[in-house]
CSV table of C-alpha atoms in Angstrom, one decimal:
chain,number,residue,atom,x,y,z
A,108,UNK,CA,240.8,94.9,46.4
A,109,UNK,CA,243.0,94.6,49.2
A,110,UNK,CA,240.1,94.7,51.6
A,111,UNK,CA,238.8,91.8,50.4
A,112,UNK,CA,242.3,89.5,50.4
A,113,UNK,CA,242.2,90.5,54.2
A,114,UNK,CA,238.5,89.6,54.8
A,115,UNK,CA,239.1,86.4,52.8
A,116,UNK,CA,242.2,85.8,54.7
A,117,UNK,CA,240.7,86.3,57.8
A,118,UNK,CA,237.8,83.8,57.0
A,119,UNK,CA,240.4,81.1,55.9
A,120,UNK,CA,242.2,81.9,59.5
A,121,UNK,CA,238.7,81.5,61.5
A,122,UNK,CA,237.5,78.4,58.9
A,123,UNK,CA,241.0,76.4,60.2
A,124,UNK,CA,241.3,78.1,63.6
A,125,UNK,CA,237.1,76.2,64.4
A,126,UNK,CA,238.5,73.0,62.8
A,127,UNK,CA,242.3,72.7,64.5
A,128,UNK,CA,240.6,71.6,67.4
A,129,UNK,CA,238.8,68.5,65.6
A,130,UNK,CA,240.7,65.6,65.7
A,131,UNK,CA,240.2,62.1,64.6
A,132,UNK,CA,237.4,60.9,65.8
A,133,UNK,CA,236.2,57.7,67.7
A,134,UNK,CA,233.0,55.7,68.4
A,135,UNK,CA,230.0,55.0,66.5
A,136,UNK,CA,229.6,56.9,62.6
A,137,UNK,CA,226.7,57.0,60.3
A,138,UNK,CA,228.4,57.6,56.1
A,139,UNK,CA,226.9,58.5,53.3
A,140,UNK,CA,228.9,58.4,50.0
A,141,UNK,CA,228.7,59.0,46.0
A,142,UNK,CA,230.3,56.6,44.2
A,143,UNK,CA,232.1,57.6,40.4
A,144,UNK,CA,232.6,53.8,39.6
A,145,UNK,CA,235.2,53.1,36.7
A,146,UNK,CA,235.6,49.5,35.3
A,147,UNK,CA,237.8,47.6,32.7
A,148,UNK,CA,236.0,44.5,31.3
A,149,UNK,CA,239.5,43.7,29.5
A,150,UNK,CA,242.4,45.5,29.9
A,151,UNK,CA,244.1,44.1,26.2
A,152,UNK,CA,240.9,44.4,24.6
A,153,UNK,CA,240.1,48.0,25.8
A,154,UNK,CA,236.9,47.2,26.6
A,155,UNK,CA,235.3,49.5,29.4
A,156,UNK,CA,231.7,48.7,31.1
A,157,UNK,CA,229.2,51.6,30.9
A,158,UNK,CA,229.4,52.3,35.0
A,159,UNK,CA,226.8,53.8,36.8
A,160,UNK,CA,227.7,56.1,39.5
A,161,UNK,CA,226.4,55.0,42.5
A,162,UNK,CA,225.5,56.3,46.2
A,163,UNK,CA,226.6,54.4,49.6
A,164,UNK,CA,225.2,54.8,53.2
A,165,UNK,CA,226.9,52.6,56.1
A,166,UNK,CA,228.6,52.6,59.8
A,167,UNK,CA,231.5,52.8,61.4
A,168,UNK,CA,232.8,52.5,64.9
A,169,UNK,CA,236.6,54.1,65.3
A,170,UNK,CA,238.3,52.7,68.0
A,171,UNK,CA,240.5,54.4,70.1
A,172,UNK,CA,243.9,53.3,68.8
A,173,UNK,CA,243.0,54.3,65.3
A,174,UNK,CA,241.4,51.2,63.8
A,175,UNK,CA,237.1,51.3,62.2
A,176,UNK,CA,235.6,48.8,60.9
A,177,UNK,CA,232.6,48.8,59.4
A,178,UNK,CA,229.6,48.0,57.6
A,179,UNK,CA,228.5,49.7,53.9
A,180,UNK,CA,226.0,49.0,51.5
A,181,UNK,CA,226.2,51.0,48.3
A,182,UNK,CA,224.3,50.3,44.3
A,183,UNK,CA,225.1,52.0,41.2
A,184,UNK,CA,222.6,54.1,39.2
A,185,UNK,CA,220.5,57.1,40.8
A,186,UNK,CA,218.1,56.3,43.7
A,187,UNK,CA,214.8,56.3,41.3
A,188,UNK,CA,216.1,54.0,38.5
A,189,UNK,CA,216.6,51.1,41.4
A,190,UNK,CA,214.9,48.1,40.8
A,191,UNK,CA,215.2,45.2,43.6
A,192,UNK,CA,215.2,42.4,40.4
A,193,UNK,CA,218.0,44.1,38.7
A,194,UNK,CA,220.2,46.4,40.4
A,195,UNK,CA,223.5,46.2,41.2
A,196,UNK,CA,224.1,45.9,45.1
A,197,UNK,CA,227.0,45.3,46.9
A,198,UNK,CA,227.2,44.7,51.1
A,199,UNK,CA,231.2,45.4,52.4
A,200,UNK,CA,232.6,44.9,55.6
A,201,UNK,CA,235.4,46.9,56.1
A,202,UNK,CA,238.4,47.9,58.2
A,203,UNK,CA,240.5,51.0,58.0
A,204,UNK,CA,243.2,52.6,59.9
A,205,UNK,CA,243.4,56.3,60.5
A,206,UNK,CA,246.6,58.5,61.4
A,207,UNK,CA,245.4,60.9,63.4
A,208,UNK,CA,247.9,64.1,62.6
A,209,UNK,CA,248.4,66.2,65.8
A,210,UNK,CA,247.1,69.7,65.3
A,211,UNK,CA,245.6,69.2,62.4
A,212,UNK,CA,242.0,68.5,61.5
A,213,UNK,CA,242.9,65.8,58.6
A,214,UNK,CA,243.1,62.0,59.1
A,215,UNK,CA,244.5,60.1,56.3
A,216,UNK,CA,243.5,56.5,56.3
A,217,UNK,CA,244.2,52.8,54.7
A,218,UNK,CA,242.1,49.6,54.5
A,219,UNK,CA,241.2,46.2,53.8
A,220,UNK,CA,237.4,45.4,52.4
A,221,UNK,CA,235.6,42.1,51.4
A,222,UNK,CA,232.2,42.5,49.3
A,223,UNK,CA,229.6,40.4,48.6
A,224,UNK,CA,226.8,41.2,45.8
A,225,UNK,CA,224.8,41.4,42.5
A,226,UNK,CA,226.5,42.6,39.2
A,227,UNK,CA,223.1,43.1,37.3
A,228,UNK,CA,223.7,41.8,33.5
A,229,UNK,CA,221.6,44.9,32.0
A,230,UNK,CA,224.7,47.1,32.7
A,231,UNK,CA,226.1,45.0,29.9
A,232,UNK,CA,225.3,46.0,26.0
A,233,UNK,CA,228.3,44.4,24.3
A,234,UNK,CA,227.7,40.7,23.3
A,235,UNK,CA,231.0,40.3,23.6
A,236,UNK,CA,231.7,41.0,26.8
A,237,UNK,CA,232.5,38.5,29.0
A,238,UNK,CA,229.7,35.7,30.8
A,239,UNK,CA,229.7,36.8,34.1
A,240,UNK,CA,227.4,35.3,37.2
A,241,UNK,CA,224.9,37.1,38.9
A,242,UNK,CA,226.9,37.1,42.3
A,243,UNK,CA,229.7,38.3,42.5
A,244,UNK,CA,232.4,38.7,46.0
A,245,UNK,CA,234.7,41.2,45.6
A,246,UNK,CA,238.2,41.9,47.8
A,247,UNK,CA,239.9,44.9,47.7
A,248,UNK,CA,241.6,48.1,49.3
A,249,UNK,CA,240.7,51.6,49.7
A,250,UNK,CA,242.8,54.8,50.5
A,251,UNK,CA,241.2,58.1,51.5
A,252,UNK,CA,241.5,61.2,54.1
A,253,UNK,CA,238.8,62.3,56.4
A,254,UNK,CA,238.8,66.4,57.2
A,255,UNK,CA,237.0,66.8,60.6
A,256,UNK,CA,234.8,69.9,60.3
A,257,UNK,CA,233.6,69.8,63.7
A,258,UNK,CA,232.9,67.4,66.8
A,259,UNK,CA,230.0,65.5,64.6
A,260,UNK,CA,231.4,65.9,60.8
A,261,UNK,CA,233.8,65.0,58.9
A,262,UNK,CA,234.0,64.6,55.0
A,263,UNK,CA,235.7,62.1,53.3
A,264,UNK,CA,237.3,61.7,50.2
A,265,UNK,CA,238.5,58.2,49.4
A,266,UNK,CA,239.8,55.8,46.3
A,267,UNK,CA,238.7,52.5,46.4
A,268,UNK,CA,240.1,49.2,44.3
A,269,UNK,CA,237.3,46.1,44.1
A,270,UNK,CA,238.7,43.0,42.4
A,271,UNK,CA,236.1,40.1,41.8
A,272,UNK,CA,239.5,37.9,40.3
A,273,UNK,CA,239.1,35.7,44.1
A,274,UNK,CA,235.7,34.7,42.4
A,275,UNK,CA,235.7,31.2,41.3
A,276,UNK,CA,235.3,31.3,37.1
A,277,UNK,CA,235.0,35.2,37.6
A,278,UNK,CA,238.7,36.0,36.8
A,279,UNK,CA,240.2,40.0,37.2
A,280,UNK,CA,237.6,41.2,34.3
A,281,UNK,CA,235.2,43.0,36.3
A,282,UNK,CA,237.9,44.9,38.2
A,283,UNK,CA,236.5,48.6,39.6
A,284,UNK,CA,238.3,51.5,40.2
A,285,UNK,CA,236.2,53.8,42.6
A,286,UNK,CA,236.1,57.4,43.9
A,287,UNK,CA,233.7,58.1,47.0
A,288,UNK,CA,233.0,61.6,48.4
A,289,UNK,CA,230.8,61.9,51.4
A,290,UNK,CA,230.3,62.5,54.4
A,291,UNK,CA,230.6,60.9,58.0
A,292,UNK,CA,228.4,61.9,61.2
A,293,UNK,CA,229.3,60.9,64.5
């Protein structure tokens, strides 16, 4: 048994040692992302929309000082149930900061993102949930942390609040709480 603790040690020791000298990085990234989407059509009634997970794929450029922006597409449901007529799909623009933490391979990171898209109507069963358009713009922030597993990888884990309430006649009701996991390639 011991053996093992010291083998599993020693892995740990070489796994941290490889990425301690990835840093931040900057320049031009390719992400990829699934999406656990969780919405509230009304907070006082309870009412909750039946939310597809979805997947994400995008780019980045990270600028020297710390600041990306970017570009992301992303659709709920799997990739073989999309249909072009009635999918949701959602285009953001993005901008995040990221702390780059000396010594260590993690960069937390804060933003700002501005959506537009389609909120496809079959996702709704309830009849009395609320009218909603078939666009929809969406404003919001996202928190997350990027671990850089090398020179050209990083994973990402991130929370991300969209509100559709700047949306003329559209209100806070279609509110999303979201969780990405993914991964970034420079």
């Amino acid at each position: 048994m011991p053996n093992r603790i010291r083998i599993l040690f020693f892995s740990l020791l070489l796994v941290l040692g490889s990425a301690a000298g990835a840093h931040a990085q900057q320049g031009f990234a390719l992400k990829g992302h699934y999406i656990f989407n969780s919405s509230t059509v009304n907070e006082e009634r309870g009412d909750t929309l039946p939310d597809a997970d979805g997947v994400s794929i995008g780019a980045e450029f990270v600028l020297p000082f710390g600041v990306g922006v970017g570009v992301s597409g992303y659709t709920a449901g799997g990739v073989t149930e999309q249909d072009v007529e009635t999918s949701t799909l959602t285009v953001l623009a993005e901008a995040n900061y990221f702390l780059d933490l000396p010594l260590l391979p993690v960069s937390p990171y804060a933003g700002v993102h501005a959506g537009l898209g389609r909120f496809s109507k079959e996702d709704l069963n309830d009849p009395q949930a609320p009218e909603i358009e078939d666009t929809r713009t969406q404003l919001g922030f996202q928190l997350g942390v990027r671990v850089q597993l090398g020179s050209l990888l990083g994973l990402d884990a991130q929370y991300r609040r969209v509100s559709t309430s700047a949306a003329e006649n559209q209100g806070g009701s279609l509110d999303r709480n979201q969780y990405l996991v993914g991964v970034t390639l420079f």
